[in-house]
PDB file of C-alpha atoms and ligand atoms in Angstrom:
ATOM      1  CA  MET A   1     -79.313  27.198  71.842  1.00 47.00           C
ATOM      2  CA  GLU A   2     -80.279  28.435  68.403  1.00 54.00           C
ATOM      3  CA  ASN A   3     -84.006  27.864  67.848  1.00 59.00           C
ATOM      4  CA  LYS A   4     -84.580  24.797  65.724  1.00 91.00           C
ATOM      5  CA  HIS A   5     -88.142  25.018  64.507  1.00 97.00           C
ATOM      6  CA  LEU A   6     -90.015  22.308  62.588  1.00 97.00           C
ATOM      7  CA  ILE A   7     -92.402  24.146  60.283  1.00 98.00           C
ATOM      8  CA  SER A   8     -92.213  22.218  57.003  1.00 97.00           C
ATOM      9  CA  ILE A   9     -90.921  18.714  56.343  1.00 96.00           C
ATOM     10  CA  THR A  10     -88.521  20.335  53.861  1.00 95.00           C
ATOM     11  CA  ASP A  11     -86.771  21.918  56.879  1.00 94.00           C
ATOM     12  CA  TYR A  12     -85.167  18.501  57.458  1.00 95.00           C
ATOM     13  CA  SER A  13     -82.464  16.883  55.336  1.00 95.00           C
ATOM     14  CA  LYS A  14     -82.548  13.162  54.516  1.00 96.00           C
ATOM     15  CA  GLU A  15     -79.963  12.633  57.258  1.00 96.00           C
ATOM     16  CA  GLU A  16     -82.112  14.459  59.813  1.00 96.00           C
ATOM     17  CA  ILE A  17     -85.167  12.428  58.807  1.00 97.00           C
ATOM     18  CA  PHE A  18     -83.208   9.199  59.336  1.00 98.00           C
ATOM     19  CA  LYS A  19     -81.930  10.549  62.674  1.00 97.00           C
ATOM     20  CA  ILE A  20     -85.528  11.121  63.854  1.00 97.00           C
ATOM     21  CA  LEU A  21     -86.646   7.686  62.634  1.00 98.00           C
ATOM     22  CA  ASP A  22     -83.722   5.970  64.378  1.00 98.00           C
ATOM     23  CA  LEU A  23     -84.467   7.854  67.612  1.00 98.00           C
ATOM     24  CA  ALA A  24     -88.144   6.877  67.338  1.00 98.00           C
ATOM     25  CA  ALA A  25     -87.085   3.231  67.062  1.00 98.00           C
ATOM     26  CA  GLU A  26     -85.081   3.672  70.297  1.00 98.00           C
ATOM     27  CA  PHE A  27     -88.121   5.178  72.036  1.00 98.00           C
ATOM     28  CA  GLU A  28     -90.304   2.335  70.826  1.00 98.00           C
ATOM     29  CA  ILE A  29     -88.024  -0.084  72.686  1.00 98.00           C
ATOM     30  CA  ASN A  30     -87.695   2.158  75.761  1.00 96.00           C
ATOM     31  CA  PRO A  31     -90.447   4.839  75.859  1.00 97.00           C
ATOM     32  CA  ASN A  32     -90.069   5.938  79.490  1.00 96.00           C
ATOM     33  CA  GLN A  33     -86.936   8.063  79.789  1.00 96.00           C
ATOM     34  CA  ASN A  34     -86.543  10.972  82.161  1.00 96.00           C
ATOM     35  CA  LEU A  35     -85.084  13.412  79.638  1.00 97.00           C
ATOM     36  CA  LEU A  36     -87.448  16.393  80.050  1.00 97.00           C
ATOM     37  CA  ASN A  37     -86.901  17.040  83.737  1.00 94.00           C
ATOM     38  CA  ASN A  38     -87.742  20.721  84.441  1.00 93.00           C
ATOM     39  CA  LYS A  39     -88.879  21.288  80.853  1.00 97.00           C
ATOM     40  CA  VAL A  40     -92.295  22.717  80.021  1.00 98.00           C
ATOM     41  CA  ILE A  41     -93.830  22.302  76.569  1.00 98.00           C
ATOM     42  CA  ALA A  42     -96.835  24.304  75.409  1.00 98.00           C
ATOM     43  CA  THR A  43     -99.476  22.671  73.212  1.00 98.00           C
ATOM     44  CA  LEU A  44    -101.590  25.371  71.555  1.00 98.00           C
ATOM     45  CA  PHE A  45    -104.414  23.872  69.517  1.00 97.00           C
ATOM     46  CA  PHE A  46    -106.482  26.466  67.660  1.00 96.00           C
ATOM     47  CA  GLU A  47    -108.146  23.570  65.777  1.00 94.00           C
ATOM     48  CA  PRO A  48    -109.519  20.245  67.077  1.00 95.00           C
ATOM     49  CA  SER A  49    -107.202  17.256  67.451  1.00 96.00           C
ATOM     50  CA  THR A  50    -107.158  13.852  69.103  1.00 97.00           C
ATOM     51  CA  ARG A  51    -103.987  12.081  67.957  1.00 98.00           C
ATOM     52  CA  THR A  52    -101.563  14.926  67.453  1.00 98.00           C
ATOM     53  CA  ARG A  53    -102.247  16.662  70.753  1.00 98.00           C
ATOM     54  CA  LEU A  54    -102.619  13.548  72.883  1.00 98.00           C
ATOM     55  CA  SER A  55     -99.622  11.759  71.383  1.00 98.00           C
ATOM     56  CA  PHE A  56     -97.506  14.875  72.001  1.00 98.00           C
ATOM     57  CA  GLU A  57     -98.779  15.051  75.580  1.00 98.00           C
ATOM     58  CA  SER A  58     -98.182  11.326  76.052  1.00 98.00           C
ATOM     59  CA  ALA A  59     -94.673  11.727  74.608  1.00 98.00           C
ATOM     60  CA  ILE A  60     -93.932  14.634  76.988  1.00 98.00           C
ATOM     61  CA  SER A  61     -95.287  12.694  79.980  1.00 98.00           C
ATOM     62  CA  ARG A  62     -93.243   9.581  79.147  1.00 98.00           C
ATOM     63  CA  LEU A  63     -90.151  11.791  78.950  1.00 98.00           C
ATOM     64  CA  GLY A  64     -90.793  13.220  82.418  1.00 98.00           C
ATOM     65  CA  GLY A  65     -91.753  16.719  81.231  1.00 98.00           C
ATOM     66  CA  LYS A  66     -94.753  18.954  81.859  1.00 98.00           C
ATOM     67  CA  TYR A  67     -97.171  20.474  79.387  1.00 98.00           C
ATOM     68  CA  ILE A  68     -99.410  23.536  79.417  1.00 98.00           C
ATOM     69  CA  GLY A  69    -101.753  24.877  76.778  1.00 97.00           C
ATOM     70  CA  PHE A  70    -105.258  24.986  75.406  1.00 95.00           C
ATOM     71  CA  THR A  71    -107.415  22.751  73.253  1.00 95.00           C
ATOM     72  CA  ASP A  72    -109.818  25.463  72.234  1.00 88.00           C
ATOM     73  CA  SER A  73    -108.695  29.019  71.533  1.00 87.00           C
ATOM     74  CA  SER A  74    -112.063  30.329  72.799  1.00 88.00           C
ATOM     75  CA  SER A  75    -110.781  29.588  76.306  1.00 86.00           C
ATOM     76  CA  SER A  76    -107.696  31.766  75.697  1.00 88.00           C
ATOM     77  CA  SER A  77    -107.332  35.538  75.291  1.00 91.00           C
ATOM     78  CA  VAL A  78    -107.435  35.044  71.513  1.00 88.00           C
ATOM     79  CA  SER A  79    -111.216  35.269  72.054  1.00 89.00           C
ATOM     80  CA  LYS A  80    -110.655  38.837  73.335  1.00 92.00           C
ATOM     81  CA  GLY A  81    -108.823  39.767  70.161  1.00 92.00           C
ATOM     82  CA  GLU A  82    -105.218  38.997  71.135  1.00 94.00           C
ATOM     83  CA  SER A  83    -102.989  38.504  68.090  1.00 95.00           C
ATOM     84  CA  LEU A  84    -101.064  35.324  67.284  1.00 96.00           C
ATOM     85  CA  LYS A  85     -97.820  37.269  67.719  1.00 97.00           C
ATOM     86  CA  ASP A  86     -98.712  38.402  71.253  1.00 97.00           C
ATOM     87  CA  THR A  87     -99.957  34.922  72.158  1.00 97.00           C
ATOM     88  CA  ILE A  88     -96.722  33.282  70.992  1.00 97.00           C
ATOM     89  CA  MET A  89     -94.450  35.886  72.624  1.00 97.00           C
ATOM     90  CA  THR A  90     -96.297  35.364  75.915  1.00 97.00           C
ATOM     91  CA  VAL A  91     -96.405  31.555  75.842  1.00 98.00           C
ATOM     92  CA  ALA A  92     -92.715  31.446  74.835  1.00 98.00           C
ATOM     93  CA  ASN A  93     -91.989  33.065  78.227  1.00 98.00           C
ATOM     94  CA  TYR A  94     -93.689  30.146  79.962  1.00 98.00           C
ATOM     95  CA  SER A  95     -92.262  27.223  77.995  1.00 98.00           C
ATOM     96  CA  ASP A  96     -89.230  25.614  76.313  1.00 98.00           C
ATOM     97  CA  MET A  97     -91.058  24.680  73.104  1.00 98.00           C
ATOM     98  CA  ILE A  98     -94.425  25.426  71.502  1.00 98.00           C
ATOM     99  CA  VAL A  99     -96.397  22.812  69.566  1.00 98.00           C
ATOM    100  CA  MET A 100     -99.064  24.662  67.591  1.00 98.00           C
ATOM    101  CA  ARG A 101    -101.993  23.725  65.351  1.00 97.00           C
ATOM    102  CA  HIS A 102    -103.717  26.587  63.557  1.00 96.00           C
ATOM    103  CA  PRO A 103    -106.251  26.822  60.719  1.00 94.00           C
ATOM    104  CA  ILE A 104    -104.308  29.445  58.735  1.00 95.00           C
ATOM    105  CA  GLU A 105    -101.663  28.356  56.219  1.00 95.00           C
ATOM    106  CA  GLY A 106     -98.326  29.938  57.059  1.00 97.00           C
ATOM    107  CA  SER A 107     -99.278  30.614  60.709  1.00 97.00           C
ATOM    108  CA  ALA A 108     -96.561  28.282  62.039  1.00 98.00           C
ATOM    109  CA  ARG A 109     -93.887  30.018  59.949  1.00 97.00           C
ATOM    110  CA  TRP A 110     -95.132  33.374  61.218  1.00 97.00           C
ATOM    111  CA  ALA A 111     -95.046  32.116  64.823  1.00 97.00           C
ATOM    112  CA  SER A 112     -91.456  30.904  64.353  1.00 97.00           C
ATOM    113  CA  GLU A 113     -90.418  34.399  63.296  1.00 97.00           C
ATOM    114  CA  VAL A 114     -91.526  35.925  66.603  1.00 97.00           C
ATOM    115  CA  SER A 115     -90.862  33.073  69.032  1.00 97.00           C
ATOM    116  CA  GLN A 116     -87.909  32.875  71.388  1.00 96.00           C
ATOM    117  CA  VAL A 117     -88.416  29.084  71.712  1.00 97.00           C
ATOM    118  CA  PRO A 118     -88.735  26.358  69.027  1.00 98.00           C
ATOM    119  CA  ILE A 119     -92.077  26.125  67.239  1.00 98.00           C
ATOM    120  CA  VAL A 120     -93.316  22.736  66.065  1.00 98.00           C
ATOM    121  CA  ASN A 121     -96.023  22.873  63.413  1.00 98.00           C
ATOM    122  CA  ALA A 122     -98.822  20.470  64.377  1.00 98.00           C
ATOM    123  CA  GLY A 123    -100.760  21.371  61.205  1.00 97.00           C
ATOM    124  CA  ASP A 124    -101.346  24.762  59.563  1.00 97.00           C
ATOM    125  CA  GLY A 125    -104.520  24.802  57.496  1.00 93.00           C
ATOM    126  CA  ALA A 126    -104.236  22.776  54.300  1.00 90.00           C
ATOM    127  CA  ASN A 127    -100.503  23.419  54.113  1.00 94.00           C
ATOM    128  CA  GLN A 128     -98.234  21.114  56.151  1.00 94.00           C
ATOM    129  CA  HIS A 129     -98.260  18.531  58.939  1.00 97.00           C
ATOM    130  CA  PRO A 130     -94.589  17.596  59.294  1.00 98.00           C
ATOM    131  CA  THR A 131     -94.766  15.614  62.553  1.00 98.00           C
ATOM    132  CA  GLN A 132     -97.479  13.426  60.977  1.00 98.00           C
ATOM    133  CA  THR A 133     -95.164  12.890  58.030  1.00 98.00           C
ATOM    134  CA  LEU A 134     -92.324  11.747  60.253  1.00 98.00           C
ATOM    135  CA  LEU A 135     -94.584   9.181  61.921  1.00 98.00           C
ATOM    136  CA  ASP A 136     -95.846   8.140  58.469  1.00 98.00           C
ATOM    137  CA  LEU A 137     -92.250   7.637  57.310  1.00 98.00           C
ATOM    138  CA  TYR A 138     -91.516   5.677  60.472  1.00 98.00           C
ATOM    139  CA  SER A 139     -94.553   3.468  59.781  1.00 98.00           C
ATOM    140  CA  ILE A 140     -93.636   2.969  56.125  1.00 98.00           C
ATOM    141  CA  ARG A 141     -89.999   2.105  56.872  1.00 98.00           C
ATOM    142  CA  LYS A 142     -91.023  -0.245  59.672  1.00 98.00           C
ATOM    143  CA  THR A 143     -93.497  -2.174  57.536  1.00 98.00           C
ATOM    144  CA  GLN A 144     -91.670  -2.117  54.182  1.00 98.00           C
ATOM    145  CA  GLY A 145     -88.087  -2.315  55.483  1.00 98.00           C
ATOM    146  CA  THR A 146     -87.132   0.634  53.292  1.00 98.00           C
ATOM    147  CA  LEU A 147     -88.334   4.039  52.112  1.00 98.00           C
ATOM    148  CA  GLU A 148     -86.740   3.684  48.672  1.00 97.00           C
ATOM    149  CA  ASN A 149     -88.494   2.950  45.343  1.00 97.00           C
ATOM    150  CA  LEU A 150     -91.993   2.377  46.738  1.00 97.00           C
ATOM    151  CA  ASN A 151     -95.279   2.570  44.866  1.00 97.00           C
ATOM    152  CA  VAL A 152     -97.571   4.792  46.939  1.00 97.00           C
ATOM    153  CA  TYR A 153    -101.287   5.460  46.354  1.00 96.00           C
ATOM    154  CA  LEU A 154    -102.673   8.644  47.914  1.00 97.00           C
ATOM    155  CA  VAL A 155    -106.457   8.547  47.990  1.00 96.00           C
ATOM    156  CA  GLY A 156    -109.183  11.075  48.829  1.00 94.00           C
ATOM    157  CA  ASP A 157    -108.869  14.776  49.523  1.00 93.00           C
ATOM    158  CA  LEU A 158    -105.551  15.621  47.903  1.00 95.00           C
ATOM    159  CA  LYS A 159    -106.381  19.307  47.630  1.00 93.00           C
ATOM    160  CA  TYR A 160    -106.854  20.153  51.299  1.00 91.00           C
ATOM    161  CA  GLY A 161    -105.060  17.177  52.879  1.00 92.00           C
ATOM    162  CA  ARG A 162    -101.997  18.653  54.584  1.00 94.00           C
ATOM    163  CA  THR A 163    -100.713  15.184  55.504  1.00 96.00           C
ATOM    164  CA  VAL A 164    -100.587  14.344  51.797  1.00 96.00           C
ATOM    165  CA  HIS A 165     -98.707  17.529  50.925  1.00 95.00           C
ATOM    166  CA  SER A 166     -96.032  16.935  53.562  1.00 96.00           C
ATOM    167  CA  LEU A 167     -95.747  13.219  52.791  1.00 98.00           C
ATOM    168  CA  LEU A 168     -95.342  13.851  49.064  1.00 97.00           C
ATOM    169  CA  GLN A 169     -92.482  16.267  49.702  1.00 97.00           C
ATOM    170  CA  ALA A 170     -90.766  13.869  52.109  1.00 97.00           C
ATOM    171  CA  MET A 171     -91.163  10.765  49.920  1.00 97.00           C
ATOM    172  CA  SER A 172     -89.857  12.661  46.896  1.00 96.00           C
ATOM    173  CA  ILE A 173     -86.318  12.121  48.201  1.00 96.00           C
ATOM    174  CA  PHE A 174     -86.790   8.334  48.095  1.00 97.00           C
ATOM    175  CA  ASN A 175     -87.582   7.838  44.389  1.00 95.00           C
ATOM    176  CA  THR A 176     -91.251   7.131  45.096  1.00 96.00           C
ATOM    177  CA  THR A 177     -93.812   6.492  42.351  1.00 95.00           C
ATOM    178  CA  PHE A 178     -96.939   8.443  43.297  1.00 96.00           C
ATOM    179  CA  ASN A 179    -100.497   7.509  42.322  1.00 96.00           C
ATOM    180  CA  PHE A 180    -103.103  10.151  43.065  1.00 96.00           C
ATOM    181  CA  ILE A 181    -106.746   9.066  43.334  1.00 95.00           C
ATOM    182  CA  SER A 182    -109.195  11.881  43.983  1.00 94.00           C
ATOM    183  CA  PRO A 183    -112.371  13.506  42.697  1.00 92.00           C
ATOM    184  CA  GLU A 184    -111.685  16.199  40.097  1.00 91.00           C
ATOM    185  CA  GLU A 185    -112.654  18.887  42.637  1.00 89.00           C
ATOM    186  CA  LEU A 186    -110.083  17.625  45.163  1.00 92.00           C
ATOM    187  CA  LYS A 187    -107.147  16.770  42.918  1.00 94.00           C
ATOM    188  CA  ILE A 188    -103.572  17.357  43.985  1.00 96.00           C
ATOM    189  CA  PRO A 189    -102.721  21.062  43.491  1.00 96.00           C
ATOM    190  CA  ASP A 190    -100.558  21.940  40.474  1.00 96.00           C
ATOM    191  CA  GLU A 191     -97.748  23.245  42.686  1.00 96.00           C
ATOM    192  CA  TYR A 192     -97.126  19.688  43.938  1.00 96.00           C
ATOM    193  CA  LYS A 193     -97.171  18.257  40.420  1.00 96.00           C
ATOM    194  CA  LEU A 194     -94.648  20.915  39.377  1.00 97.00           C
ATOM    195  CA  PHE A 195     -92.557  19.974  42.404  1.00 96.00           C
ATOM    196  CA  LEU A 196     -92.496  16.324  41.249  1.00 96.00           C
ATOM    197  CA  ASN A 197     -91.837  17.323  37.627  1.00 96.00           C
ATOM    198  CA  ARG A 198     -88.821  19.350  38.710  1.00 96.00           C
ATOM    199  CA  LYS A 199     -87.475  16.311  40.550  1.00 94.00           C
ATOM    200  CA  GLY A 200     -88.113  14.027  37.558  1.00 94.00           C
ATOM    201  CA  LEU A 201     -90.442  11.778  39.581  1.00 93.00           C
ATOM    202  CA  LYS A 202     -93.219   9.654  38.114  1.00 88.00           C
ATOM    203  CA  TYR A 203     -96.844  10.153  39.068  1.00 96.00           C
ATOM    204  CA  ASN A 204    -100.227   8.963  37.817  1.00 95.00           C
ATOM    205  CA  GLU A 205    -103.632  10.529  38.392  1.00 95.00           C
ATOM    206  CA  TYR A 206    -106.896   8.574  38.599  1.00 93.00           C
ATOM    207  CA  ARG A 207    -110.507   9.304  39.402  1.00 91.00           C
ATOM    208  CA  ASP A 208    -111.577   5.673  39.706  1.00 87.00           C
ATOM    209  CA  PHE A 209    -110.736   3.572  42.774  1.00 84.00           C
ATOM    210  CA  SER A 210    -111.669   0.007  41.945  1.00 73.00           C
ATOM    211  CA  GLU A 211    -108.980  -2.375  40.680  1.00 59.00           C
ATOM    212  CA  ILE A 212    -105.938  -0.248  40.214  1.00 65.00           C
ATOM    213  CA  VAL A 213    -104.258  -0.597  43.581  1.00 80.00           C
ATOM    214  CA  ASP A 214    -102.904  -4.157  43.244  1.00 90.00           C
ATOM    215  CA  ASP A 215     -99.331  -2.987  42.660  1.00 93.00           C
ATOM    216  CA  ALA A 216     -99.358  -0.719  45.740  1.00 96.00           C
ATOM    217  CA  ASP A 217     -96.803  -0.946  48.541  1.00 97.00           C
ATOM    218  CA  ILE A 218     -98.759   1.642  50.532  1.00 98.00           C
ATOM    219  CA  ILE A 219    -102.359   2.851  50.193  1.00 97.00           C
ATOM    220  CA  TYR A 220    -102.642   6.135  52.069  1.00 97.00           C
ATOM    221  CA  MET A 221    -106.331   6.909  52.612  1.00 97.00           C
ATOM    222  CA  THR A 222    -107.495  10.395  53.643  1.00 96.00           C
ATOM    223  CA  ARG A 223    -110.698  11.965  54.898  1.00 91.00           C
ATOM    224  CA  ILE A 224    -112.566  14.547  52.822  1.00 89.00           C
ATOM    225  CA  GLN A 225    -111.807  17.670  54.890  1.00 75.00           C
ATOM    226  CA  ARG A 226    -115.280  19.120  55.504  1.00 78.00           C
ATOM    227  CA  GLU A 227    -113.916  22.041  57.547  1.00 78.00           C
ATOM    228  CA  ARG A 228    -111.911  23.403  54.555  1.00 76.00           C
ATOM    229  CA  PHE A 229    -114.878  23.714  52.144  1.00 74.00           C
ATOM    230  CA  SER A 230    -116.374  27.170  51.667  1.00 77.00           C
ATOM    231  CA  ASP A 231    -119.382  25.638  49.864  1.00 80.00           C
ATOM    232  CA  PRO A 232    -121.174  22.880  51.878  1.00 78.00           C
ATOM    233  CA  MET A 233    -122.694  21.537  48.616  1.00 79.00           C
ATOM    234  CA  GLU A 234    -119.212  20.784  47.305  1.00 78.00           C
ATOM    235  CA  TYR A 235    -118.575  18.710  50.430  1.00 73.00           C
ATOM    236  CA  GLU A 236    -121.880  16.841  50.018  1.00 77.00           C
ATOM    237  CA  LYS A 237    -120.953  16.061  46.406  1.00 77.00           C
ATOM    238  CA  THR A 238    -117.561  14.557  47.242  1.00 75.00           C
ATOM    239  CA  LYS A 239    -117.873  13.171  50.777  1.00 77.00           C
ATOM    240  CA  ASN A 240    -118.482   9.529  49.825  1.00 79.00           C
ATOM    241  CA  SER A 241    -116.235   9.447  46.768  1.00 80.00           C
ATOM    242  CA  TYR A 242    -114.127   6.486  47.868  1.00 90.00           C
ATOM    243  CA  VAL A 243    -114.700   3.753  50.423  1.00 93.00           C
ATOM    244  CA  LEU A 244    -112.013   1.096  50.875  1.00 95.00           C
ATOM    245  CA  LYS A 245    -113.499  -2.381  51.354  1.00 93.00           C
ATOM    246  CA  ASN A 246    -111.922  -5.701  52.278  1.00 94.00           C
ATOM    247  CA  GLU A 247    -112.567  -7.296  48.882  1.00 93.00           C
ATOM    248  CA  MET A 248    -110.534  -4.535  47.212  1.00 93.00           C
ATOM    249  CA  LEU A 249    -107.466  -5.741  49.126  1.00 94.00           C
ATOM    250  CA  GLU A 250    -107.672  -9.394  48.015  1.00 93.00           C
ATOM    251  CA  ASN A 251    -105.143  -9.176  45.179  1.00 93.00           C
ATOM    252  CA  THR A 252    -102.837  -6.607  46.718  1.00 95.00           C
ATOM    253  CA  LYS A 253     -99.218  -7.448  47.611  1.00 96.00           C
ATOM    254  CA  PRO A 254     -98.847  -9.578  50.779  1.00 96.00           C
ATOM    255  CA  ASN A 255     -96.826  -6.881  52.534  1.00 97.00           C
ATOM    256  CA  MET A 256     -98.953  -3.926  51.383  1.00 97.00           C
ATOM    257  CA  LYS A 257    -100.192  -1.726  54.220  1.00 97.00           C
ATOM    258  CA  VAL A 258    -103.162   0.635  54.444  1.00 97.00           C
ATOM    259  CA  LEU A 259    -102.307   3.877  56.225  1.00 98.00           C
ATOM    260  CA  HIS A 260    -104.595   6.726  57.243  1.00 98.00           C
ATOM    261  CA  PRO A 261    -103.627   9.753  59.358  1.00 98.00           C
ATOM    262  CA  LEU A 262    -107.094   9.517  60.971  1.00 97.00           C
ATOM    263  CA  PRO A 263    -109.688  10.600  61.942  1.00 95.00           C
ATOM    264  CA  ARG A 264    -111.690   8.342  59.627  1.00 96.00           C
ATOM    265  CA  VAL A 265    -115.223   9.252  58.662  1.00 92.00           C
ATOM    266  CA  ASN A 266    -116.399   6.476  56.324  1.00 90.00           C
ATOM    267  CA  GLU A 267    -113.620   6.152  53.743  1.00 94.00           C
ATOM    268  CA  ILE A 268    -112.455   2.797  55.169  1.00 96.00           C
ATOM    269  CA  ASP A 269    -115.031   0.110  56.000  1.00 95.00           C
ATOM    270  CA  THR A 270    -114.700  -0.911  59.652  1.00 97.00           C
ATOM    271  CA  ASP A 271    -114.387  -4.560  58.423  1.00 96.00           C
ATOM    272  CA  VAL A 272    -110.957  -3.616  57.065  1.00 97.00           C
ATOM    273  CA  ASP A 273    -109.752  -2.947  60.633  1.00 98.00           C
ATOM    274  CA  GLU A 274    -109.366  -6.725  61.145  1.00 97.00           C
ATOM    275  CA  ASN A 275    -107.405  -7.165  57.922  1.00 97.00           C
ATOM    276  CA  GLU A 276    -103.673  -7.719  58.522  1.00 97.00           C
ATOM    277  CA  LYS A 277    -103.012  -5.076  55.858  1.00 97.00           C
ATOM    278  CA  ALA A 278    -104.671  -2.388  57.988  1.00 98.00           C
ATOM    279  CA  TYR A 279    -101.981  -0.462  59.858  1.00 98.00           C
ATOM    280  CA  TYR A 280    -103.616   2.873  60.797  1.00 98.00           C
ATOM    281  CA  PHE A 281    -104.066   2.325  64.527  1.00 98.00           C
ATOM    282  CA  THR A 282    -100.450   1.171  64.926  1.00 98.00           C
ATOM    283  CA  GLN A 283     -99.494   4.175  62.786  1.00 98.00           C
ATOM    284  CA  ALA A 284    -101.185   6.422  65.389  1.00 98.00           C
ATOM    285  CA  LEU A 285     -99.267   4.644  68.167  1.00 98.00           C
ATOM    286  CA  ASN A 286     -96.023   5.274  66.288  1.00 98.00           C
ATOM    287  CA  GLY A 287     -96.864   8.968  66.709  1.00 98.00           C
ATOM    288  CA  VAL A 288     -95.840   8.819  70.375  1.00 98.00           C
ATOM    289  CA  TYR A 289     -92.336   7.442  69.648  1.00 98.00           C
ATOM    290  CA  THR A 290     -91.820   9.760  66.698  1.00 98.00           C
ATOM    291  CA  ARG A 291     -92.870  12.815  68.714  1.00 98.00           C
ATOM    292  CA  GLN A 292     -90.557  11.779  71.546  1.00 98.00           C
ATOM    293  CA  ALA A 293     -87.802  11.733  68.926  1.00 98.00           C
ATOM    294  CA  ILE A 294     -88.774  15.147  67.522  1.00 98.00           C
ATOM    295  CA  ILE A 295     -88.916  16.826  70.952  1.00 98.00           C
ATOM    296  CA  THR A 296     -85.609  15.444  72.210  1.00 97.00           C
ATOM    297  CA  TYR A 297     -83.865  16.127  68.894  1.00 97.00           C
ATOM    298  CA  ILE A 298     -85.036  19.750  68.756  1.00 97.00           C
ATOM    299  CA  LEU A 299     -84.153  20.404  72.387  1.00 97.00           C
ATOM    300  CA  GLY A 300     -80.685  18.898  71.840  1.00 95.00           C
ATOM    301  CA  LEU A 301     -81.289  16.137  74.389  1.00 95.00           C
ATOM    302  CA  LYS A 302     -80.468  13.418  71.849  1.00 86.00           C
ATOM    303  CA  LYS A 303     -77.732  13.849  69.285  1.00 73.00           C
TER     304      LYS A 303
HETATM  305  N1   CP B   1    -103.661  12.793  62.184  1.00 57.03           N
HETATM  306  C1   CP B   1    -104.111  13.863  62.891  1.00 57.03           C
HETATM  307  O1   CP B   1    -103.607  14.984  62.733  1.00 57.03           O
HETATM  308  O2   CP B   1    -105.114  13.582  63.752  1.00 57.03           O
HETATM  309  P1   CP B   1    -105.777  14.620  64.752  1.00 57.03           P
HETATM  310  O3   CP B   1    -106.468  15.670  63.924  1.00 57.03           O
HETATM  311  O4   CP B   1    -106.703  13.826  65.608  1.00 57.03           O
HETATM  312  O5   CP B   1    -104.654  15.264  65.541  1.00 57.03           O
END
């Protein structure tokens, strides 16, 4: 089989995105299917993770497969100076697919160039997080009934937030109106604004987060990414920029949903968790079905 990596969300056409979402819906109805018999999937996490790693491992287990890997590169021979290339070429000999998270932008693409088995990017620095995007799209379609013509607010760390970068690229094929709310220091990078300009898509930029979200279909909150700051003072300055509170949701559309890739620090009040507009924990659950879809699609086990 020709290797079918998933490095950037732009690797997938609209048809492929819909294929994954439809498969995920099948797995939601019937999550335990013995499709990965005799398959081994490696999960290499060079950066911390709760949801991405565990939902992949849950997905593999529910499909009857086995997983190997590490959750901390200091327990691997990387700590002895082994290169990413040598690590990937070795682990590819032990597995049928590699799911990798790495702090360096472009590392997943580099891994795909040397790997004999498919590489799935589970987040590369501030660049991309395509499997998160697919579960975000699944969550948006499920709650809104469509992906077309939605009004989406992206709030928080839009500079370093890889989930935002991937989601923006994916939603750009659905005539989305984007609203960016961030501190000046963490605004959406120009390359993404140019990307939207080239596609003729509308976007608005705001610094204030008080009463401007009432026309939202989706509010996508993000954490300020402390680990990406070179200057700790910059983090201190921006870390409490926006906190979503229940009263801010009072006049929002009845079907509006609050999403967050999680982990949350303090950008959503815990009171909001009980609000019917809060969807982030179900969103994380949707990660299992979506990752089952991604694995079986890439391995050619579901057409
Ligand atoms: N959304 C997400 O990537 O969460 P983790 O960092 O816990 O994997």
